[in-house]
PDB file of C-alpha atoms and ligand atoms in Angstrom:
ATOM      1  CA  MET A 840      15.808 -20.447  26.759  1.00 95.00           C
ATOM      2  CA  ARG A 841      15.494 -23.289  24.228  1.00 96.00           C
ATOM      3  CA  LEU A 842      17.206 -22.715  20.906  1.00 97.00           C
ATOM      4  CA  ASP A 843      13.998 -23.427  18.940  1.00 96.00           C
ATOM      5  CA  ARG A 844      12.040 -20.920  21.045  1.00 94.00           C
ATOM      6  CA  MET A 845      14.673 -18.252  20.587  1.00 95.00           C
ATOM      7  CA  LEU A 846      14.673 -18.699  16.800  1.00 94.00           C
ATOM      8  CA  SER A 847      10.903 -18.667  16.557  1.00 91.00           C
ATOM      9  CA  GLU A 848      10.518 -15.596  18.829  1.00 89.00           C
ATOM     10  CA  CYS A 849      12.811 -13.537  16.675  1.00 89.00           C
ATOM     11  CA  GLY A 850      11.097 -14.631  13.473  1.00 86.00           C
ATOM     12  CA  VAL A 851      14.025 -16.615  12.063  1.00 92.00           C
ATOM     13  CA  ALA A 852      12.552 -20.130  11.969  1.00 93.00           C
ATOM     14  CA  SER A 853       9.562 -22.108  13.149  1.00 92.00           C
ATOM     15  CA  ARG A 854      10.156 -24.929  15.616  1.00 94.00           C
ATOM     16  CA  SER A 855      10.002 -27.540  12.869  1.00 95.00           C
ATOM     17  CA  GLU A 856      12.407 -25.554  10.662  1.00 96.00           C
ATOM     18  CA  THR A 857      14.853 -25.360  13.594  1.00 97.00           C
ATOM     19  CA  SER A 858      14.559 -29.112  14.140  1.00 96.00           C
ATOM     20  CA  LYS A 859      15.338 -29.777  10.498  1.00 97.00           C
ATOM     21  CA  ALA A 860      18.219 -27.297  10.317  1.00 97.00           C
ATOM     22  CA  ALA A 861      19.715 -28.615  13.573  1.00 97.00           C
ATOM     23  CA  ARG A 862      19.611 -32.201  12.309  1.00 96.00           C
ATOM     24  CA  ALA A 863      21.303 -31.042   9.105  1.00 97.00           C
ATOM     25  CA  GLY A 864      24.067 -29.369  11.155  1.00 97.00           C
ATOM     26  CA  LYS A 865      23.116 -25.890   9.883  1.00 97.00           C
ATOM     27  CA  ILE A 866      23.000 -24.144  13.257  1.00 97.00           C
ATOM     28  CA  THR A 867      25.973 -23.190  15.380  1.00 97.00           C
ATOM     29  CA  VAL A 868      26.070 -21.814  18.910  1.00 97.00           C
ATOM     30  CA  ASN A 869      29.325 -20.075  19.838  1.00 97.00           C
ATOM     31  CA  GLY A 870      30.982 -21.767  16.891  1.00 97.00           C
ATOM     32  CA  ALA A 871      29.910 -25.336  17.754  1.00 97.00           C
ATOM     33  CA  VAL A 872      27.327 -27.206  15.680  1.00 97.00           C
ATOM     34  CA  ALA A 873      24.064 -27.482  17.656  1.00 97.00           C
ATOM     35  CA  ARG A 874      22.215 -30.643  16.682  1.00 97.00           C
ATOM     36  CA  LYS A 875      19.446 -30.412  19.266  1.00 96.00           C
ATOM     37  CA  PRO A 876      16.590 -27.907  18.983  1.00 97.00           C
ATOM     38  CA  ASP A 877      16.029 -28.028  22.747  1.00 96.00           C
ATOM     39  CA  LEU A 878      19.597 -26.903  23.487  1.00 97.00           C
ATOM     40  CA  SER A 879      19.587 -24.294  26.229  1.00 97.00           C
ATOM     41  CA  VAL A 880      20.929 -20.917  25.046  1.00 96.00           C
ATOM     42  CA  ASP A 881      21.351 -17.476  26.541  1.00 94.00           C
ATOM     43  CA  PRO A 882      19.782 -15.329  23.800  1.00 93.00           C
ATOM     44  CA  GLU A 883      21.474 -12.151  25.000  1.00 88.00           C
ATOM     45  CA  ARG A 884      24.978 -13.619  25.067  1.00 93.00           C
ATOM     46  CA  ASP A 885      25.323 -16.719  22.922  1.00 96.00           C
ATOM     47  CA  GLU A 886      26.288 -16.281  19.309  1.00 96.00           C
ATOM     48  CA  VAL A 887      23.766 -18.221  17.284  1.00 96.00           C
ATOM     49  CA  VAL A 888      24.236 -18.644  13.530  1.00 97.00           C
ATOM     50  CA  TYR A 889      21.315 -20.066  11.539  1.00 97.00           C
ATOM     51  CA  CYS A 890      22.088 -21.341   8.035  1.00 96.00           C
ATOM     52  CA  GLY A 891      25.121 -19.065   7.834  1.00 96.00           C
ATOM     53  CA  THR A 892      23.381 -15.919   9.145  1.00 95.00           C
ATOM     54  CA  PRO A 893      24.107 -14.568  12.648  1.00 95.00           C
ATOM     55  CA  VAL A 894      20.899 -14.191  14.647  1.00 95.00           C
ATOM     56  CA  ARG A 895      20.132 -10.949  16.460  1.00 90.00           C
ATOM     57  CA  TYR A 896      17.768 -11.764  19.303  1.00 91.00           C
ATOM     58  CA  ARG A 897      15.083  -9.366  20.371  1.00 89.00           C
ATOM     59  CA  LYS A 898      11.703 -10.219  21.706  1.00 90.00           C
ATOM     60  CA  PHE A 899      10.081  -6.918  20.759  1.00 95.00           C
ATOM     61  CA  VAL A 900      10.365  -4.809  17.627  1.00 96.00           C
ATOM     62  CA  TYR A 901       9.004  -1.328  16.959  1.00 98.00           C
ATOM     63  CA  LEU A 902       8.494  -0.059  13.426  1.00 98.00           C
ATOM     64  CA  MET A 903       7.434   3.250  11.907  1.00 98.00           C
ATOM     65  CA  LEU A 904       5.508   2.846   8.657  1.00 98.00           C
ATOM     66  CA  ASN A 905       4.347   5.501   6.211  1.00 98.00           C
ATOM     67  CA  LYS A 906       0.922   4.053   5.388  1.00 98.00           C
ATOM     68  CA  PRO A 907      -0.097   4.305   1.746  1.00 98.00           C
ATOM     69  CA  ASP A 908      -3.629   4.777   0.457  1.00 98.00           C
ATOM     70  CA  GLY A 909      -5.862   1.712   0.229  1.00 97.00           C
ATOM     71  CA  TYR A 910      -4.259  -0.391   2.969  1.00 97.00           C
ATOM     72  CA  ILE A 911      -6.239  -1.751   5.912  1.00 97.00           C
ATOM     73  CA  SER A 912      -4.789  -1.338   9.438  1.00 97.00           C
ATOM     74  CA  ALA A 913      -4.777  -5.028  10.290  1.00 95.00           C
ATOM     75  CA  THR A 914      -2.711  -8.190   9.942  1.00 95.00           C
ATOM     76  CA  GLU A 915      -5.316  -9.827   7.701  1.00 91.00           C
ATOM     77  CA  ASP A 916      -8.472  -8.830   5.907  1.00 85.00           C
ATOM     78  CA  GLY A 917     -11.387 -11.099   5.103  1.00 84.00           C
ATOM     79  CA  ARG A 918     -12.329  -9.156   1.950  1.00 88.00           C
ATOM     80  CA  GLY A 919      -8.919  -9.496   0.373  1.00 89.00           C
ATOM     81  CA  ASP A 920      -7.820  -5.845   0.644  1.00 93.00           C
ATOM     82  CA  PRO A 921      -4.078  -5.349   1.223  1.00 96.00           C
ATOM     83  CA  VAL A 922      -3.120  -4.938   4.885  1.00 97.00           C
ATOM     84  CA  VAL A 923      -0.306  -2.843   6.336  1.00 98.00           C
ATOM     85  CA  THR A 924       1.711  -5.866   7.468  1.00 97.00           C
ATOM     86  CA  ASP A 925       1.922  -6.997   3.800  1.00 97.00           C
ATOM     87  CA  LEU A 926       4.459  -4.181   3.425  1.00 98.00           C
ATOM     88  CA  LEU A 927       6.879  -5.670   5.991  1.00 97.00           C
ATOM     89  CA  ASP A 928       9.606  -8.285   5.621  1.00 93.00           C
ATOM     90  CA  LEU A 929       8.520 -11.811   6.507  1.00 91.00           C
ATOM     91  CA  GLU A 930      10.840 -11.784   9.552  1.00 89.00           C
ATOM     92  CA  TYR A 931       8.645  -9.140  11.241  1.00 93.00           C
ATOM     93  CA  ARG A 932       5.404 -10.860  10.326  1.00 93.00           C
ATOM     94  CA  LYS A 933       6.746 -14.052  11.857  1.00 90.00           C
ATOM     95  CA  MET A 934       7.495 -12.087  15.023  1.00 92.00           C
ATOM     96  CA  GLY A 935       3.798 -11.247  15.333  1.00 94.00           C
ATOM     97  CA  VAL A 936       4.007  -7.526  14.555  1.00 97.00           C
ATOM     98  CA  PHE A 937       0.621  -5.761  14.423  1.00 98.00           C
ATOM     99  CA  PRO A 938      -0.519  -2.145  13.955  1.00 98.00           C
ATOM    100  CA  CYS A 939      -0.851  -0.109  17.145  1.00 98.00           C
ATOM    101  CA  GLY A 940      -4.237   1.501  16.507  1.00 96.00           C
ATOM    102  CA  ARG A 941      -6.087   2.097  13.274  1.00 96.00           C
ATOM    103  CA  LEU A 942      -6.028   4.478  10.377  1.00 98.00           C
ATOM    104  CA  ASP A 943      -8.884   4.401   7.877  1.00 98.00           C
ATOM    105  CA  LYS A 944      -8.283   2.716   4.531  1.00 97.00           C
ATOM    106  CA  HIS A 945      -7.708   6.056   2.771  1.00 98.00           C
ATOM    107  CA  THR A 946      -5.780   7.770   5.588  1.00 98.00           C
ATOM    108  CA  LEU A 947      -2.038   8.061   5.004  1.00 98.00           C
ATOM    109  CA  GLY A 948       1.004   8.474   7.173  1.00 98.00           C
ATOM    110  CA  LEU A 949       2.471   7.486  10.483  1.00 98.00           C
ATOM    111  CA  MET A 950       1.687   4.062  11.881  1.00 98.00           C
ATOM    112  CA  LEU A 951       3.469   2.344  14.720  1.00 98.00           C
ATOM    113  CA  LEU A 952       3.721  -1.420  14.372  1.00 98.00           C
ATOM    114  CA  THR A 953       4.996  -3.644  17.148  1.00 98.00           C
ATOM    115  CA  ASN A 954       4.648  -7.026  18.801  1.00 97.00           C
ATOM    116  CA  ASP A 955       4.801  -5.398  22.250  1.00 97.00           C
ATOM    117  CA  GLY A 956       1.201  -5.873  23.374  1.00 97.00           C
ATOM    118  CA  VAL A 957       1.686  -4.166  26.730  1.00 97.00           C
ATOM    119  CA  LEU A 958       3.082  -0.963  25.248  1.00 97.00           C
ATOM    120  CA  SER A 959       0.461  -0.941  22.498  1.00 98.00           C
ATOM    121  CA  HIS A 960      -2.325  -1.370  25.026  1.00 97.00           C
ATOM    122  CA  ARG A 961      -0.972   1.464  27.145  1.00 97.00           C
ATOM    123  CA  LEU A 962      -0.596   3.838  24.192  1.00 97.00           C
ATOM    124  CA  LEU A 963      -4.154   3.130  23.024  1.00 96.00           C
ATOM    125  CA  ALA A 964      -5.824   3.303  26.438  1.00 95.00           C
ATOM    126  CA  PRO A 965      -8.219   6.298  26.475  1.00 93.00           C
ATOM    127  CA  LYS A 966      -6.778   7.509  29.767  1.00 94.00           C
ATOM    128  CA  SER A 967      -3.295   7.785  28.221  1.00 95.00           C
ATOM    129  CA  HIS A 968      -4.464  10.789  26.099  1.00 96.00           C
ATOM    130  CA  VAL A 969      -1.745  10.185  23.540  1.00 97.00           C
ATOM    131  CA  ALA A 970      -1.720  13.170  21.151  1.00 98.00           C
ATOM    132  CA  LYS A 971      -1.970  12.510  17.406  1.00 98.00           C
ATOM    133  CA  SER A 972      -1.669  15.192  14.718  1.00 98.00           C
ATOM    134  CA  TYR A 973      -3.146  14.935  11.264  1.00 98.00           C
ATOM    135  CA  ALA A 974      -2.606  17.108   8.222  1.00 98.00           C
ATOM    136  CA  PHE A 975      -5.993  17.520   6.566  1.00 98.00           C
ATOM    137  CA  LYS A 976      -7.770  19.075   3.628  1.00 98.00           C
ATOM    138  CA  VAL A 977     -11.501  19.701   3.503  1.00 98.00           C
ATOM    139  CA  ARG A 978     -13.974  20.333   0.684  1.00 98.00           C
ATOM    140  CA  PHE A 979     -15.250  23.735   1.894  1.00 98.00           C
ATOM    141  CA  PRO A 980     -13.505  26.681   3.619  1.00 98.00           C
ATOM    142  CA  LEU A 981     -13.474  26.425   7.411  1.00 98.00           C
ATOM    143  CA  SER A 982     -14.737  29.529   9.208  1.00 97.00           C
ATOM    144  CA  GLU A 983     -13.356  30.837  12.492  1.00 97.00           C
ATOM    145  CA  ARG A 984     -16.547  29.644  14.106  1.00 98.00           C
ATOM    146  CA  ASP A 985     -16.051  26.107  12.690  1.00 98.00           C
ATOM    147  CA  VAL A 986     -12.535  26.050  14.118  1.00 98.00           C
ATOM    148  CA  GLU A 987     -13.770  27.247  17.512  1.00 98.00           C
ATOM    149  CA  GLU A 988     -16.429  24.531  17.532  1.00 98.00           C
ATOM    150  CA  LEU A 989     -13.954  21.824  16.540  1.00 98.00           C
ATOM    151  CA  CYS A 990     -11.506  22.949  19.223  1.00 98.00           C
ATOM    152  CA  ALA A 991     -14.160  23.063  21.948  1.00 98.00           C
ATOM    153  CA  GLY A 992     -15.619  19.648  21.045  1.00 98.00           C
ATOM    154  CA  VAL A 993     -18.368  18.557  18.656  1.00 98.00           C
ATOM    155  CA  ASP A 994     -21.028  15.873  18.814  1.00 98.00           C
ATOM    156  CA  ILE A 995     -20.110  12.855  16.674  1.00 98.00           C
ATOM    157  CA  GLY A 996     -23.123  10.563  16.928  1.00 95.00           C
ATOM    158  CA  GLY A 997     -23.827  11.001  20.627  1.00 96.00           C
ATOM    159  CA  TYR A 998     -20.235  11.473  21.789  1.00 97.00           C
ATOM    160  CA  VAL A 999     -18.788  14.940  22.393  1.00 98.00           C
ATOM    161  CA  THR A1000     -15.135  15.079  21.404  1.00 98.00           C
ATOM    162  CA  LYS A1001     -12.529  16.335  23.844  1.00 97.00           C
ATOM    163  CA  PRO A1002     -10.906  19.745  23.317  1.00 98.00           C
ATOM    164  CA  CYS A1003      -8.359  19.666  20.510  1.00 98.00           C
ATOM    165  CA  THR A1004      -6.244  22.103  18.525  1.00 98.00           C
ATOM    166  CA  VAL A1005      -6.673  23.133  14.898  1.00 98.00           C
ATOM    167  CA  ASP A1006      -3.928  25.029  13.114  1.00 98.00           C
ATOM    168  CA  LEU A1007      -5.388  26.351   9.844  1.00 97.00           C
ATOM    169  CA  ARG A1008      -2.728  26.724   7.129  1.00 97.00           C
ATOM    170  CA  ALA A1009      -5.217  27.847   4.462  1.00 97.00           C
ATOM    171  CA  GLU A1010      -9.005  28.081   4.268  1.00 96.00           C
ATOM    172  CA  GLN A1011      -9.332  24.404   3.407  1.00 98.00           C
ATOM    173  CA  GLU A1012      -6.316  22.800   5.054  1.00 98.00           C
ATOM    174  CA  GLY A1013      -4.479  22.588   8.323  1.00 98.00           C
ATOM    175  CA  VAL A1014      -3.265  20.359  11.137  1.00 98.00           C
ATOM    176  CA  ILE A1015      -5.596  18.979  13.804  1.00 98.00           C
ATOM    177  CA  THR A1016      -4.304  17.448  17.026  1.00 98.00           C
ATOM    178  CA  ILE A1017      -6.537  15.168  19.080  1.00 98.00           C
ATOM    179  CA  VAL A1018      -5.866  13.243  22.285  1.00 97.00           C
ATOM    180  CA  GLU A1019      -8.302  10.406  21.701  1.00 96.00           C
ATOM    181  CA  GLY A1020      -9.068   7.994  18.902  1.00 94.00           C
ATOM    182  CA  LYS A1021     -12.731   7.368  18.213  1.00 95.00           C
ATOM    183  CA  TYR A1022     -13.662   5.482  15.061  1.00 95.00           C
ATOM    184  CA  HIS A1023     -13.531   7.862  12.029  1.00 97.00           C
ATOM    185  CA  GLN A1024     -13.090  10.673  14.548  1.00 98.00           C
ATOM    186  CA  ILE A1025     -11.733  13.418  12.309  1.00 98.00           C
ATOM    187  CA  LYS A1026     -14.053  12.623   9.406  1.00 98.00           C
ATOM    188  CA  LEU A1027     -17.003  12.782  11.778  1.00 98.00           C
ATOM    189  CA  MET A1028     -15.733  15.981  13.419  1.00 98.00           C
ATOM    190  CA  MET A1029     -15.573  17.694  10.035  1.00 98.00           C
ATOM    191  CA  GLU A1030     -19.039  16.385   9.188  1.00 98.00           C
ATOM    192  CA  ALA A1031     -20.271  17.892  12.473  1.00 98.00           C
ATOM    193  CA  VAL A1032     -19.303  21.318  11.083  1.00 98.00           C
ATOM    194  CA  HIS A1033     -20.915  20.475   7.706  1.00 98.00           C
ATOM    195  CA  ASN A1034     -17.660  19.819   5.903  1.00 98.00           C
ATOM    196  CA  LYS A1035     -15.917  16.790   4.415  1.00 98.00           C
ATOM    197  CA  ILE A1036     -12.399  15.436   4.677  1.00 98.00           C
ATOM    198  CA  THR A1037     -10.726  15.095   1.271  1.00 98.00           C
ATOM    199  CA  TYR A1038      -7.194  14.287   2.544  1.00 98.00           C
ATOM    200  CA  LEU A1039      -5.960  12.936   5.866  1.00 98.00           C
ATOM    201  CA  GLU A1040      -2.407  12.103   6.853  1.00 98.00           C
ATOM    202  CA  ARG A1041      -1.163  11.335  10.359  1.00 98.00           C
ATOM    203  CA  ILE A1042       2.067  13.183  11.013  1.00 98.00           C
ATOM    204  CA  THR A1043       2.666  12.589  14.740  1.00 98.00           C
ATOM    205  CA  PHE A1044       1.787   9.885  17.241  1.00 98.00           C
ATOM    206  CA  GLY A1045       2.733  10.705  20.840  1.00 98.00           C
ATOM    207  CA  PRO A1046       6.442  11.558  20.758  1.00 98.00           C
ATOM    208  CA  LEU A1047       6.928  10.150  17.240  1.00 98.00           C
ATOM    209  CA  THR A1048       7.017  12.316  14.105  1.00 98.00           C
ATOM    210  CA  LEU A1049       6.647  10.823  10.637  1.00 98.00           C
ATOM    211  CA  ASP A1050      10.129  10.453   9.175  1.00 98.00           C
ATOM    212  CA  GLU A1051      10.156  12.504   5.968  1.00 96.00           C
ATOM    213  CA  ALA A1052      12.746  10.163   4.494  1.00 97.00           C
ATOM    214  CA  LEU A1053      10.164   7.349   4.462  1.00 98.00           C
ATOM    215  CA  ALA A1054       8.343   7.084   1.149  1.00 98.00           C
ATOM    216  CA  ARG A1055       4.715   5.923   1.199  1.00 98.00           C
ATOM    217  CA  GLY A1056       4.717   2.225   1.984  1.00 98.00           C
ATOM    218  CA  ALA A1057       8.245   2.346   3.440  1.00 98.00           C
ATOM    219  CA  TRP A1058       9.102   1.581   7.049  1.00 98.00           C
ATOM    220  CA  ARG A1059      12.045   1.488   9.417  1.00 98.00           C
ATOM    221  CA  GLU A1060      12.776   0.302  12.929  1.00 97.00           C
ATOM    222  CA  LEU A1061      12.416   2.964  15.625  1.00 98.00           C
ATOM    223  CA  THR A1062      15.652   4.307  17.063  1.00 97.00           C
ATOM    224  CA  THR A1063      16.544   3.494  20.659  1.00 95.00           C
ATOM    225  CA  GLU A1064      15.687   7.085  21.568  1.00 97.00           C
ATOM    226  CA  GLU A1065      12.245   6.867  19.923  1.00 98.00           C
ATOM    227  CA  ILE A1066      11.507   3.629  21.800  1.00 97.00           C
ATOM    228  CA  ARG A1067      12.631   5.221  25.048  1.00 96.00           C
ATOM    229  CA  MET A1068      10.350   8.214  24.488  1.00 97.00           C
ATOM    230  CA  LEU A1069       7.383   5.949  23.692  1.00 96.00           C
ATOM    231  CA  GLN A1070       7.935   3.946  26.840  1.00 93.00           C
ATOM    232  CA  GLY A1071       7.835   7.212  28.757  1.00 87.00           C
TER     233      GLY A1071
HETATM  234  N1  URA B1032      -9.782  10.057  12.115  1.00 83.21           N
HETATM  235  C1  URA B1032     -10.362   9.602  10.987  1.00 83.21           C
HETATM  236  O1  URA B1032     -11.453  10.000  10.644  1.00 83.21           O
HETATM  237  N2  URA B1032      -9.712   8.679  10.275  1.00 83.21           N
HETATM  238  C2  URA B1032      -8.488   8.211  10.601  1.00 83.21           C
HETATM  239  O2  URA B1032      -7.925   7.374   9.887  1.00 83.21           O
HETATM  240  C3  URA B1032      -7.883   8.692  11.776  1.00 83.21           C
HETATM  241  C4  URA B1032      -8.556   9.628  12.522  1.00 83.21           C
END
């Protein structure tokens, strides 16, 4: 692979920045100064140092973010609202990381961000039935009948939701687990039983569980084991 491609894929430098740095003698490959951006390198084996910093090559990255209130699940927003990728280091944004799926602006909690389009597509495909759990609070007490209806499936604007589980922790709060991801699904499900969501936080996504050590707005790379579980 070309040196400039390697550095741009892992978010270290654009092609023009690599050109400039190479001409200035600021890149070394296995200890030797590399003056040509089109130098052929083996990204897995060669030791590339860019402006004094060793480069760790990886094509794909996988991040767990604890989404705070008010952020849009996108890489940019036309209306000027903050987006979840604003919370990441520039290196990841340069690598083309995007949110895998959406949470509403006021929903909190677990978001997966990656630049692995194939995995993201697979996890979001309706036929994958990836389970997602949300801690919720509602304005009015939920009756047993409401819970039964929610679990069996309710009509949300012409679509009947698939069976799900609801674990009530108190009259007005609990954990709901769904295996699909329609737009505003949980809000609409609660509206279908004449209630209203007042708090919504995603706590699991497939095999991932929100890391309690992550403060709102904080993120970390997934562990090798978490990536392996996601890839199934
Ligand atoms: N369901 C909702 O209503 N909102 C979310 O953000 C996620 C699921």
